Amino acid sequence: MVVTNICCVGAGYVGGPTCSVIAAKCPDIRVTVVDLSQQRIDAWNSDDFNLPIYEPGLKDVVKECRGRNLFFSTNIDEAINAADIIFISVNTPTKTYGLGKGRAPDLKYIEAAARRIANIATGNKIVVEKSTVPVKAAESIHRILFANTTNGVRFQVLSNPEFLAEGSAINDLMNPDRVLIGGEQSSSGLRAVEELSWVYEHWIPKEKIIKTNTWSSELSKLAANAFLAQRISSINAMSAVCEATGADVGEVAHAIGTDSRLGPKFLQASLGFGGSCFQKDVLNLVYLCEALNLPEVAAYWQQVIDMNDYQRRRFANKVIGCLFNTVTDKTITILGFAFKKNTGDTRESSSIYMCKYLMDEGARLHIYDPQVAQEQIIADLTHRDISEKSERGKFKMATTLETETEWEKVSKLVKIYNNPYEALEGAHAFVVCTEWDEFKELDYLRIYNSMLKPAFAFDGRRILDHDSLKNIGFHVETVGHKTTLKDFLPITP
Ligand code: NAD
Ligand code: UDX
């Protein structure tokens, strides 16, 4: 097969950027990204390139390729039929109902995509599982495809998990550490692996393309995210020890990160990791281990999530404790709502939890984020999953009444701003929840003068210049550093 046509089902954070880069690097291949959501596709096709996701560098790539060999469409059937390779990049969120609620991944979108491919395809196809799935999901896709085709169409199902991180997706896709392709260990399976590999070889050196069996590939994706999340939980666990002892977590991270066996990355203590992947994928792994009757392994990975929940709660408690154990009717400015800088994505953002904990105590919140739209913030703070979620990720039933109350609470307590200085005026405290670079550049003397005194600065990302804040007069608290009496005195050179 000579690959001339690729279809991607799912025009989200993965499907959109991944296929834009494939189109840019493979001008000989026509790439069509399809989605059920007309609104999303319209945004990808918008004249002013007001794309549905914010990702540095993405707009330039779309500008270069859209209409040339990159297309966005809701005509799913036509795109499937024309394609040699079909990527499935649909969402696989944690289930919010039924068996495995709150832990297992919801595979209904994957299954719907597979059934549609089976019903539509009239020629042989390579179907690529790009979404993150439990081990053996490819087998289910395979069975659905085979059970539903009548006209002799042959399918090969490959696993090709995506490792991009949001905020750096274009660079991650252009220069990946590796590409992973898993396939059936048969001659036709291995041939399909080579076909997909050929696509990536347009810009990625062959030695960076790892080829494995299907199950290793599927498990490697879950393992990679579990190891990364584990590192953050490990350094966050150390941050609690630092705060109790006087050690500084930045110094500890530097000291251990210089060991070449450990390396310096992913050792930034924070108010907890967020994002659509880490929690979902670790829970996916935990659920898988339980299903495989490996309770000790499941408990081991569950602890990564428990530590993250603990860290979020612990930092919120620190804010409340420092503000004289009551934040009722106090104004607290939340700087940053996205789950990390350089994205407008708020899924599982620790900001949401910080806001929720402070609202539960009756605090008034002024929220500023340079990328997140006001409607998104309101939707997140009133979302049933958040209002339902109790401690340690366990769900309780919410009645309609409770959800309505959540709306009232949010409209009473929350104000959203487009300007950080306005958001900070008259506040008792601010909390840095996202590590946006612009927060380092704010005029903190001006901010101090506009805030109530004592003015509290809580740096949940350890990005600010704490000495200069203290010199201005702020009471500064951060993750992984014990505040002592000396911290309240101006720094003398
Ligand atoms: P997303 O929610 O941004 O996008 C998924 C899209 O699929 C949505 O636009 C939805 O409308 C569409 N869709 C769902 N069912 C469909 C169907 N049957 N036909 C057509 N379109 C359909 O999700 P995402 O963040 O792009 O994640 C996709 C997958 O990739 C998930 O499994 C995720 O775990 C994985 N992943 C995500 C990231 C990331 O950074 N977001 C990174 C690596 C892997
Ligand atoms: C992650 C993986 O990195 C990526 O490989 C995978 O494909 C998808 O999941 P993403 O969630 O987009 O990517 O961002 P990432 O940079 O991993 O950050 C996740 C969360 O951890 C963010 O909230 C971030 O702020 C936090 N984090 C990251 C820390 O708290 N400390 C760190 O040292 C690193």
Coordinates of C-alpha atoms and ligand atoms in Angstrom, one line a residue:
M1 CA 0.0 0.0 0.0
V2 CA 1.2 3.5 -0.8
V3 CA -0.2 5.8 1.8
T4 CA -1.7 8.8 0.1
N5 CA -4.7 9.6 2.3
I6 CA -5.1 9.7 6.1
C7 CA -8.2 10.3 8.1
C8 CA -8.2 11.2 11.8
V9 CA -11.4 10.7 13.8
G10 CA -11.4 13.3 16.6
A11 CA -10.3 16.9 16.1
G12 CA -9.3 17.6 19.7
Y13 CA -6.0 18.4 21.5
V14 CA -4.4 15.4 20.0
G15 CA -6.1 14.9 16.6
G16 CA -5.8 18.6 15.5
P17 CA -2.1 19.3 16.3
T18 CA -0.9 15.7 15.3
C19 CA -2.6 15.8 11.9
S20 CA -1.5 19.4 11.3
V21 CA 2.1 18.4 11.8
I22 CA 1.7 15.2 9.6
A23 CA 0.2 17.4 6.9
A24 CA 3.1 19.9 7.2
K25 CA 5.7 17.2 7.0
C26 CA 4.1 15.0 4.4
P27 CA 2.9 17.2 1.6
D28 CA 2.4 14.1 -0.5
I29 CA -0.4 12.9 1.9
R30 CA -3.9 14.3 2.1
V31 CA -5.0 14.5 5.7
T32 CA -8.6 15.0 6.8
V33 CA -9.5 15.5 10.4
V34 CA -13.1 14.7 11.2
D35 CA -15.3 15.3 14.3
L36 CA -18.9 15.0 15.3
S37 CA -18.8 18.5 16.7
Q38 CA -19.8 21.0 13.9
Q39 CA -18.7 23.8 16.3
R40 CA -15.2 22.4 16.7
I41 CA -14.8 21.8 12.9
D42 CA -16.0 25.3 12.1
A43 CA -13.4 26.7 14.5
W44 CA -10.6 24.7 12.8
N45 CA -11.9 26.1 9.5
S46 CA -12.5 29.7 10.7
D47 CA -11.3 32.5 8.3
D48 CA -9.4 34.3 11.1
F49 CA -7.8 31.1 12.3
N50 CA -9.6 31.3 15.7
L51 CA -8.8 27.7 16.3
P52 CA -10.6 25.7 19.0
I53 CA -7.5 25.1 21.1
Y54 CA -4.6 27.4 22.0
E55 CA -1.2 25.9 21.4
P56 CA 1.9 27.9 20.6
G57 CA 3.0 27.5 16.9
L58 CA -0.2 25.6 15.9
K59 CA -1.8 28.5 14.0
D60 CA 1.3 28.8 11.7
V61 CA 1.2 25.1 10.9
V62 CA -2.6 25.2 10.1
K63 CA -2.1 28.4 8.0
E64 CA 0.6 26.6 6.0
C65 CA -1.4 23.4 5.3
R66 CA -5.1 24.1 5.5
G67 CA -6.7 23.8 2.1
R68 CA -3.5 22.4 0.6
N69 CA -3.3 18.9 2.1
L70 CA -5.0 19.4 5.4
F71 CA -8.8 19.5 5.8
F72 CA -11.3 19.6 8.7
S73 CA -14.7 18.2 8.1
T74 CA -17.8 16.7 9.7
N75 CA -18.2 14.4 6.7
I76 CA -16.9 11.4 8.6
D77 CA -18.0 8.7 6.3
E78 CA -16.5 10.2 3.2
A79 CA -13.1 10.7 5.0
I80 CA -13.1 7.2 6.3
N81 CA -13.8 5.7 2.9
A82 CA -11.1 7.7 1.2
A83 CA -8.4 6.9 3.8
D84 CA -5.6 4.3 3.7
I85 CA -4.8 4.9 7.4
I86 CA -7.4 6.0 10.0
F87 CA -6.3 7.4 13.3
I88 CA -8.8 7.1 16.2
S89 CA -8.1 10.2 18.4
V90 CA -11.3 10.4 20.3
N91 CA -11.6 11.2 24.0
T92 CA -11.4 8.4 26.6
P93 CA -12.4 10.2 29.8
T94 CA -12.8 8.6 33.2
K95 CA -16.2 7.0 33.5
T96 CA -18.7 9.1 35.5
Y97 CA -21.4 6.3 35.7
G98 CA -21.9 2.6 36.2
L99 CA -19.2 0.0 36.6
G100 CA -15.8 1.4 37.3
K101 CA -17.3 4.9 37.8
G102 CA -14.5 7.4 38.7
R103 CA -11.7 5.1 37.7
A104 CA -12.2 3.1 34.5
P105 CA -11.8 4.8 31.1
D106 CA -15.0 5.4 29.2
L107 CA -14.5 3.6 25.9
K108 CA -17.8 4.4 24.3
Y109 CA -16.4 6.9 21.9
I110 CA -13.7 4.5 20.8
E111 CA -16.3 1.8 20.2
A112 CA -18.6 4.2 18.3
A113 CA -15.6 5.2 16.0
A114 CA -14.7 1.6 15.4
R115 CA -18.3 0.6 14.5
R116 CA -18.6 3.5 12.1
I117 CA -15.3 2.5 10.4
A118 CA -16.6 -1.1 10.1
N119 CA -19.9 0.0 8.6
I120 CA -18.5 2.5 6.1
A121 CA -15.2 1.0 4.9
T122 CA -15.3 -0.6 1.5
G123 CA -11.5 -1.1 1.1
N124 CA -8.6 -2.4 3.2
K125 CA -7.6 0.0 6.1
I126 CA -5.0 0.4 8.7
V127 CA -6.8 1.6 11.9
V128 CA -4.5 3.3 14.3
E129 CA -5.4 3.6 18.0
K130 CA -4.0 7.0 19.0
S131 CA -6.2 7.6 22.0
T132 CA -4.9 6.4 25.3
V133 CA -6.6 3.1 26.1
P134 CA -6.3 0.1 28.5
V135 CA -4.1 -2.8 27.4
K136 CA -5.9 -5.1 25.0
A137 CA -8.3 -2.3 23.7
A138 CA -6.9 -3.0 20.2
E139 CA -8.2 -6.5 20.5
S140 CA -11.7 -5.1 21.1
I141 CA -11.4 -2.7 18.1
H142 CA -10.2 -5.7 16.0
R143 CA -13.2 -7.8 17.0
I144 CA -15.7 -5.0 16.3
L145 CA -14.2 -4.4 12.9
F146 CA -14.2 -8.0 11.9
A147 CA -17.6 -8.9 13.2
N148 CA -19.2 -6.0 11.3
T149 CA -17.6 -6.3 7.8
T150 CA -19.2 -8.4 5.1
N151 CA -17.5 -7.4 1.9
G152 CA -14.1 -8.9 2.4
V153 CA -12.5 -5.7 3.7
R154 CA -9.3 -6.4 5.7
F155 CA -8.2 -4.3 8.7
Q156 CA -5.0 -4.1 10.6
V157 CA -5.2 -2.4 14.0
L158 CA -2.1 -0.7 15.3
S159 CA -1.3 1.0 18.6
N160 CA 0.4 4.4 18.2
P161 CA 0.0 6.3 21.5
E162 CA 0.7 10.0 21.5
F163 CA 3.2 11.5 24.0
L164 CA 2.7 15.2 23.3
A165 CA 2.3 17.5 26.2
E166 CA 0.0 20.5 26.0
G167 CA 1.7 23.9 25.7
S168 CA 4.6 22.3 23.8
A169 CA 2.6 20.1 21.5
I170 CA 4.0 21.4 18.2
N171 CA 7.6 21.1 19.3
D172 CA 6.9 17.6 20.8
L173 CA 5.4 16.5 17.5
M174 CA 8.1 18.0 15.3
N175 CA 11.0 16.7 17.5
P176 CA 9.6 13.7 19.5
D177 CA 11.9 11.8 21.9
R178 CA 10.4 8.7 20.2
V179 CA 7.4 7.4 18.2
L180 CA 5.9 4.1 19.4
I181 CA 4.1 1.7 17.1
G182 CA 2.7 -1.6 18.3
G183 CA 1.3 -4.1 15.9
E184 CA 0.3 -7.7 15.5
Q185 CA 3.3 -10.0 15.2
S186 CA 2.2 -11.5 11.9
S187 CA 3.4 -10.7 8.3
S188 CA 0.4 -8.5 7.6
G189 CA 0.7 -6.9 11.1
L190 CA 4.4 -6.1 10.6
R191 CA 3.7 -4.7 7.1
A192 CA 1.1 -2.3 8.6
V193 CA 3.7 -1.2 11.2
E194 CA 6.1 -0.4 8.3
E195 CA 3.4 1.6 6.4
L196 CA 2.8 3.8 9.4
S197 CA 6.5 4.1 10.2
W198 CA 7.0 5.3 6.6
V199 CA 4.6 8.2 7.3
Y200 CA 6.7 9.3 10.4
E201 CA 10.0 8.7 8.6
H202 CA 9.2 11.8 6.5
W203 CA 10.7 13.8 9.4
I204 CA 11.6 11.5 12.2
P205 CA 14.9 9.5 12.2
K206 CA 14.3 5.8 11.9
E207 CA 16.1 5.0 15.2
K208 CA 13.6 7.1 17.1
I209 CA 10.7 4.9 15.9
I210 CA 10.2 2.1 18.3
K211 CA 8.3 -1.0 17.1
T212 CA 6.7 -3.4 19.6
N213 CA 3.9 -5.8 19.9
T214 CA 0.5 -4.2 20.4
W215 CA 0.1 -4.8 24.1
S216 CA 3.6 -3.4 25.0
S217 CA 2.7 -0.3 23.1
E218 CA -0.6 0.2 24.9
L219 CA 0.9 -0.5 28.3
S220 CA 3.9 1.8 27.6
K221 CA 1.6 4.8 27.2
L222 CA 0.0 4.2 30.6
A223 CA 3.4 3.4 32.2
A224 CA 5.0 6.6 30.8
N225 CA 2.2 8.8 32.3
A226 CA 2.2 6.8 35.5
F227 CA 6.0 7.3 35.9
L228 CA 5.8 11.0 35.2
A229 CA 2.9 11.6 37.5
Q230 CA 4.7 9.5 40.2
R231 CA 7.7 11.8 40.0
I232 CA 5.5 14.8 40.7
S233 CA 3.8 13.1 43.6
S234 CA 7.2 12.1 44.9
I235 CA 8.6 15.6 44.9
N236 CA 5.3 16.9 46.3
A237 CA 5.6 14.4 49.1
M238 CA 9.1 15.8 49.8
S239 CA 7.6 19.3 49.8
A240 CA 5.5 18.4 52.8
V241 CA 8.7 17.1 54.6
C242 CA 10.5 20.3 53.6
E243 CA 7.7 22.5 55.1
A244 CA 7.9 20.5 58.3
T245 CA 11.6 20.7 58.6
G246 CA 13.2 23.8 57.1
A247 CA 14.6 22.0 54.0
D248 CA 13.8 23.7 50.7
V249 CA 12.2 21.6 48.0
G250 CA 13.9 23.6 45.2
E251 CA 17.3 22.8 46.7
V252 CA 16.4 19.2 47.2
A253 CA 15.1 18.9 43.6
H254 CA 18.3 20.4 42.3
A255 CA 20.4 18.2 44.5
I256 CA 18.7 14.9 43.4
G257 CA 18.2 16.0 39.8
T258 CA 21.9 16.4 39.2
D259 CA 22.2 12.7 39.6
S260 CA 22.3 11.6 36.0
R261 CA 20.3 8.5 36.9
L262 CA 17.4 10.7 38.0
G263 CA 17.7 13.7 35.8
P264 CA 16.3 17.2 36.4
K265 CA 12.9 17.1 34.7
F266 CA 9.5 16.8 36.3
L267 CA 10.8 17.7 39.8
Q268 CA 8.9 20.9 40.1
A269 CA 6.9 20.8 43.3
S270 CA 3.4 22.4 42.8
L271 CA 0.0 22.5 44.2
G272 CA -0.7 19.2 42.4
F273 CA -0.6 18.0 38.8
G274 CA -3.6 18.6 36.6
G275 CA -4.5 18.0 33.0
S276 CA -6.7 15.5 31.1
C277 CA -4.2 12.7 31.1
F278 CA -2.3 12.0 34.4
Q279 CA -5.1 11.3 36.7
K280 CA -7.2 9.6 34.1
D281 CA -4.4 7.3 32.9
V282 CA -3.1 6.4 36.4
L283 CA -6.7 5.6 37.4
N284 CA -7.0 3.6 34.2
L285 CA -3.9 1.6 35.2
V286 CA -5.2 1.1 38.7
Y287 CA -8.5 -0.2 37.4
L288 CA -6.7 -2.5 35.0
C289 CA -4.5 -3.9 37.8
E290 CA -7.6 -4.6 39.9
A291 CA -9.3 -6.3 36.9
L292 CA -6.1 -8.5 36.5
N293 CA -6.3 -9.4 40.2
L294 CA -3.1 -7.5 41.1
P295 CA -4.4 -5.5 44.1
E296 CA -0.9 -4.7 45.5
V297 CA 0.1 -3.2 42.1
A298 CA -3.2 -1.3 42.0
A299 CA -2.7 0.1 45.5
Y300 CA 0.9 1.2 44.6
W301 CA -0.3 3.4 41.7
Q302 CA -3.4 4.6 43.5
Q303 CA -1.1 6.3 46.0
V304 CA 0.2 8.6 43.2
I305 CA -3.4 10.0 42.9
D306 CA -3.9 10.1 46.6
M307 CA -0.7 12.1 47.1
N308 CA -1.9 14.5 44.5
D309 CA -5.3 15.0 46.2
Y310 CA -3.5 15.4 49.5
Q311 CA -1.2 18.1 48.0
R312 CA -4.1 20.1 46.6
R313 CA -5.9 19.9 49.9
R314 CA -2.8 20.7 51.9
F315 CA -2.0 23.8 49.9
A316 CA -5.6 25.1 50.3
N317 CA -5.4 24.4 54.0
K318 CA -2.2 26.4 54.2
V319 CA -3.9 29.4 52.6
I320 CA -6.8 29.1 55.0
G321 CA -4.5 28.6 58.0
C322 CA -2.3 31.6 57.2
L323 CA -5.3 33.9 56.7
F324 CA -6.0 33.4 60.4
N325 CA -8.0 30.2 59.9
T326 CA -10.9 31.9 58.2
V327 CA -11.4 33.0 54.7
T328 CA -15.1 33.7 54.9
D329 CA -15.9 36.9 53.0
K330 CA -12.2 37.5 52.4
T331 CA -11.2 38.2 48.8
I332 CA -8.6 35.9 47.3
T333 CA -7.3 36.4 43.8
I334 CA -6.6 33.3 41.8
L335 CA -3.8 33.8 39.3
G336 CA -4.1 31.2 36.6
F337 CA -6.9 28.8 35.9
A338 CA -5.4 26.6 33.1
F339 CA -3.8 23.3 34.3
K340 CA -0.4 24.6 33.1
K341 CA 1.0 27.5 31.2
N342 CA 0.7 28.0 27.5
T343 CA -2.6 26.3 27.2
G344 CA -6.2 27.3 27.6
D345 CA -7.1 23.7 28.8
T346 CA -8.6 23.5 32.3
R347 CA -9.3 19.8 32.5
E348 CA -8.5 18.6 36.0
S349 CA -6.7 21.8 36.7
S350 CA -5.6 22.2 40.4
S351 CA -7.0 25.7 40.2
I352 CA -10.5 24.2 40.1
Y353 CA -9.9 22.3 43.3
M354 CA -8.3 25.4 45.0
C355 CA -11.3 27.5 44.1
K356 CA -13.7 24.8 45.2
Y357 CA -12.0 24.4 48.6
L358 CA -11.9 28.2 49.2
M359 CA -15.5 28.6 48.1
D360 CA -16.5 25.9 50.5
E361 CA -15.1 28.2 53.2
G362 CA -17.1 31.2 51.9
A363 CA -14.1 33.0 50.3
R364 CA -14.8 35.5 47.5
L365 CA -12.7 34.7 44.5
H366 CA -11.3 37.1 41.8
I367 CA -10.0 34.9 39.0
Y368 CA -7.6 35.9 36.2
D369 CA -6.2 33.7 33.5
P370 CA -4.7 35.0 30.2
Q371 CA -6.2 32.2 28.1
V372 CA -9.2 30.7 29.7
A373 CA -12.6 32.1 28.7
Q374 CA -15.0 33.2 31.4
E375 CA -17.7 30.7 30.4
Q376 CA -15.1 27.9 30.8
I377 CA -14.3 29.0 34.3
I378 CA -18.0 29.1 35.3
A379 CA -18.6 25.8 33.6
D380 CA -15.7 24.1 35.6
L381 CA -16.7 25.6 38.9
T382 CA -20.4 24.6 38.6
H383 CA -19.7 21.2 36.9
R384 CA -21.5 18.3 38.5
D385 CA -18.3 16.3 38.8
I386 CA -16.7 19.0 40.9
S387 CA -19.6 19.8 43.0
E388 CA -20.1 16.0 43.5
K389 CA -16.5 15.1 44.1
S390 CA -15.7 14.6 47.8
E391 CA -12.3 13.9 49.3
R392 CA -9.9 11.4 47.7
G393 CA -11.7 11.3 44.4
K394 CA -14.7 9.4 45.6
F395 CA -18.1 10.4 44.2
K396 CA -21.3 10.9 46.0
M397 CA -24.7 11.4 44.4
A398 CA -25.7 15.0 43.9
T399 CA -29.3 16.0 43.6
T400 CA -30.5 18.7 41.2
L401 CA -31.0 20.9 44.1
E402 CA -27.3 20.6 45.1
T403 CA -26.2 21.5 41.6
E404 CA -28.5 24.6 41.6
T405 CA -27.0 25.6 44.9
E406 CA -23.6 25.4 43.3
W407 CA -24.7 27.9 40.6
E408 CA -25.9 30.3 43.2
K409 CA -22.7 29.9 45.2
V410 CA -20.5 30.5 42.2
S411 CA -22.4 33.6 41.0
K412 CA -22.3 35.0 44.5
L413 CA -18.6 34.3 45.2
V414 CA -16.8 34.5 41.9
K415 CA -15.7 37.4 39.7
I416 CA -13.6 36.9 36.6
Y417 CA -11.3 39.5 35.3
N418 CA -9.4 40.3 32.1
N419 CA -6.8 42.3 33.8
P420 CA -4.6 41.0 36.7
Y421 CA -4.2 44.4 38.4
E422 CA -8.0 44.8 38.6
A423 CA -8.4 41.2 39.9
L424 CA -5.9 42.0 42.7
E425 CA -7.3 45.3 43.8
G426 CA -8.7 45.1 47.4
A427 CA -7.7 41.5 47.8
H428 CA -6.5 39.9 51.1
A429 CA -4.3 37.4 49.3
F430 CA -3.4 36.0 45.9
V431 CA -2.7 32.4 45.0
V432 CA -0.5 31.5 41.9
C433 CA -2.1 28.4 40.5
T434 CA -0.7 28.4 37.0
E435 CA 2.9 29.1 36.1
W436 CA 2.2 31.7 33.4
D437 CA 5.4 33.7 32.6
E438 CA 3.5 37.0 32.7
F439 CA 2.9 36.5 36.5
K440 CA 6.7 36.9 37.0
E441 CA 6.6 40.3 35.2
L442 CA 3.8 41.9 37.2
D443 CA 4.4 45.1 39.1
Y444 CA 4.2 43.7 42.6
L445 CA 4.7 47.1 44.4
R446 CA 1.7 48.4 42.6
I447 CA -0.2 45.3 43.5
Y448 CA 0.9 45.5 47.2
N449 CA -0.3 49.0 47.4
S450 CA -3.7 48.1 46.1
M451 CA -4.2 45.1 48.4
L452 CA -5.5 44.9 52.0
K453 CA -2.8 44.4 54.7
P454 CA -1.3 42.2 55.7
A455 CA -1.0 41.2 52.0
F456 CA -0.5 37.5 51.5
A457 CA 1.2 36.0 48.5
F458 CA 0.8 32.2 48.0
D459 CA 3.0 30.8 45.3
G460 CA 1.6 27.4 44.3
R461 CA 4.2 27.1 41.5
R462 CA 7.3 28.6 43.0
I463 CA 7.8 31.0 40.1
L464 CA 7.9 34.4 41.8
D465 CA 10.9 36.2 43.3
H466 CA 10.1 35.7 47.0
D467 CA 12.9 37.8 48.4
S468 CA 11.7 40.9 46.4
L469 CA 8.1 40.2 47.4
K470 CA 9.1 40.0 51.1
N471 CA 11.0 43.3 50.7
I472 CA 7.9 45.0 49.4
G473 CA 6.1 43.8 52.5
F474 CA 4.2 40.7 51.4
H475 CA 3.7 37.7 53.6
V476 CA 5.0 35.0 51.2
E477 CA 4.1 31.3 51.4
T478 CA 5.1 28.7 48.9
V479 CA 5.2 24.9 48.4
G480 CA 8.0 23.1 50.0
H481 CA 9.5 25.9 52.1
K482 CA 8.9 26.5 55.8
T483 CA 8.0 30.1 56.6
T484 CA 9.8 31.4 59.7
L485 CA 9.7 34.7 61.7
K486 CA 12.8 35.7 59.7
D487 CA 10.7 35.5 56.5
F488 CA 8.7 38.5 57.7
L489 CA 11.6 40.8 58.1
P490 CA 12.9 42.7 55.0
I491 CA 15.9 41.1 53.4
T492 CA 19.1 43.1 54.0
P493 CA 21.9 42.7 51.4
Ligands
NAD1 P1 -10.6 15.9 23.1 O1 -11.7 15.8 24.0 O2 -9.9 17.2 23.0 O3 -10.9 15.5 21.6 C1 -11.6 14.4 21.2 C2 -12.6 14.7 20.1 O4 -13.2 13.5 19.6 C3 -13.7 15.6 20.4 O5 -13.7 16.8 19.6 C4 -15.0 14.8 20.2 O6 -16.1 15.5 19.6 C5 -14.5 13.8 19.1 N1 -15.2 12.5 19.0 C6 -15.6 11.7 20.0 N2 -16.3 10.6 19.5 C7 -16.2 10.8 18.1 C8 -16.7 10.0 17.1 N3 -17.3 8.8 17.3 N4 -16.5 10.5 15.8 C9 -15.9 11.7 15.6 N5 -15.4 12.4 16.6 C10 -15.6 12.0 17.8 O7 -9.5 14.8 23.5 P2 -7.9 14.8 23.4 O8 -7.3 15.6 24.5 O9 -7.6 15.2 22.0 O10 -7.6 13.3 23.7 C11 -7.8 12.3 22.8 C12 -7.2 11.0 23.3 O11 -5.7 11.2 23.3 C13 -7.5 10.6 24.7 O12 -7.5 9.2 24.7 C14 -6.3 11.1 25.5 O13 -6.1 10.4 26.7 C15 -5.2 11.0 24.5 N6 -4.1 11.9 24.8 C16 -4.3 13.2 25.1 C17 -3.2 14.1 25.2 C18 -3.5 15.5 25.6 O14 -2.5 16.2 25.9 N7 -4.7 16.1 25.5 C19 -1.9 13.6 25.1 C20 -1.7 12.3 24.7 C21 -2.8 11.4 24.6
UDX2 C1 1.2 14.7 30.0 C2 2.5 14.0 29.5 O1 3.6 14.9 29.8 C3 2.5 13.8 28.0 O2 3.6 13.0 27.6 C4 1.2 13.0 27.7 O3 1.1 12.7 26.3 C5 0.0 13.7 28.2 O4 0.1 14.0 29.6 P1 0.3 17.2 29.8 O5 -0.7 16.7 30.8 O6 -0.2 18.0 28.6 O7 1.2 16.0 29.3 O8 1.3 18.2 30.6 P2 2.6 18.0 31.6 O9 3.6 18.9 31.2 O10 2.9 16.6 31.7 O11 2.0 18.5 33.0 C6 0.9 17.8 33.6 C7 0.7 18.5 35.0 O12 1.8 18.3 35.9 C8 0.5 20.0 34.9 O13 -0.5 20.4 35.8 C9 1.9 20.5 35.3 O14 1.8 21.8 35.8 C10 2.2 19.5 36.4 N1 3.7 19.4 36.6 C11 4.5 19.0 35.7 C12 4.2 19.6 37.9 O15 3.4 19.9 38.9 N2 5.5 19.5 38.2 C13 6.4 19.1 37.2 O16 7.6 19.0 37.5 C14 5.9 18.9 35.9

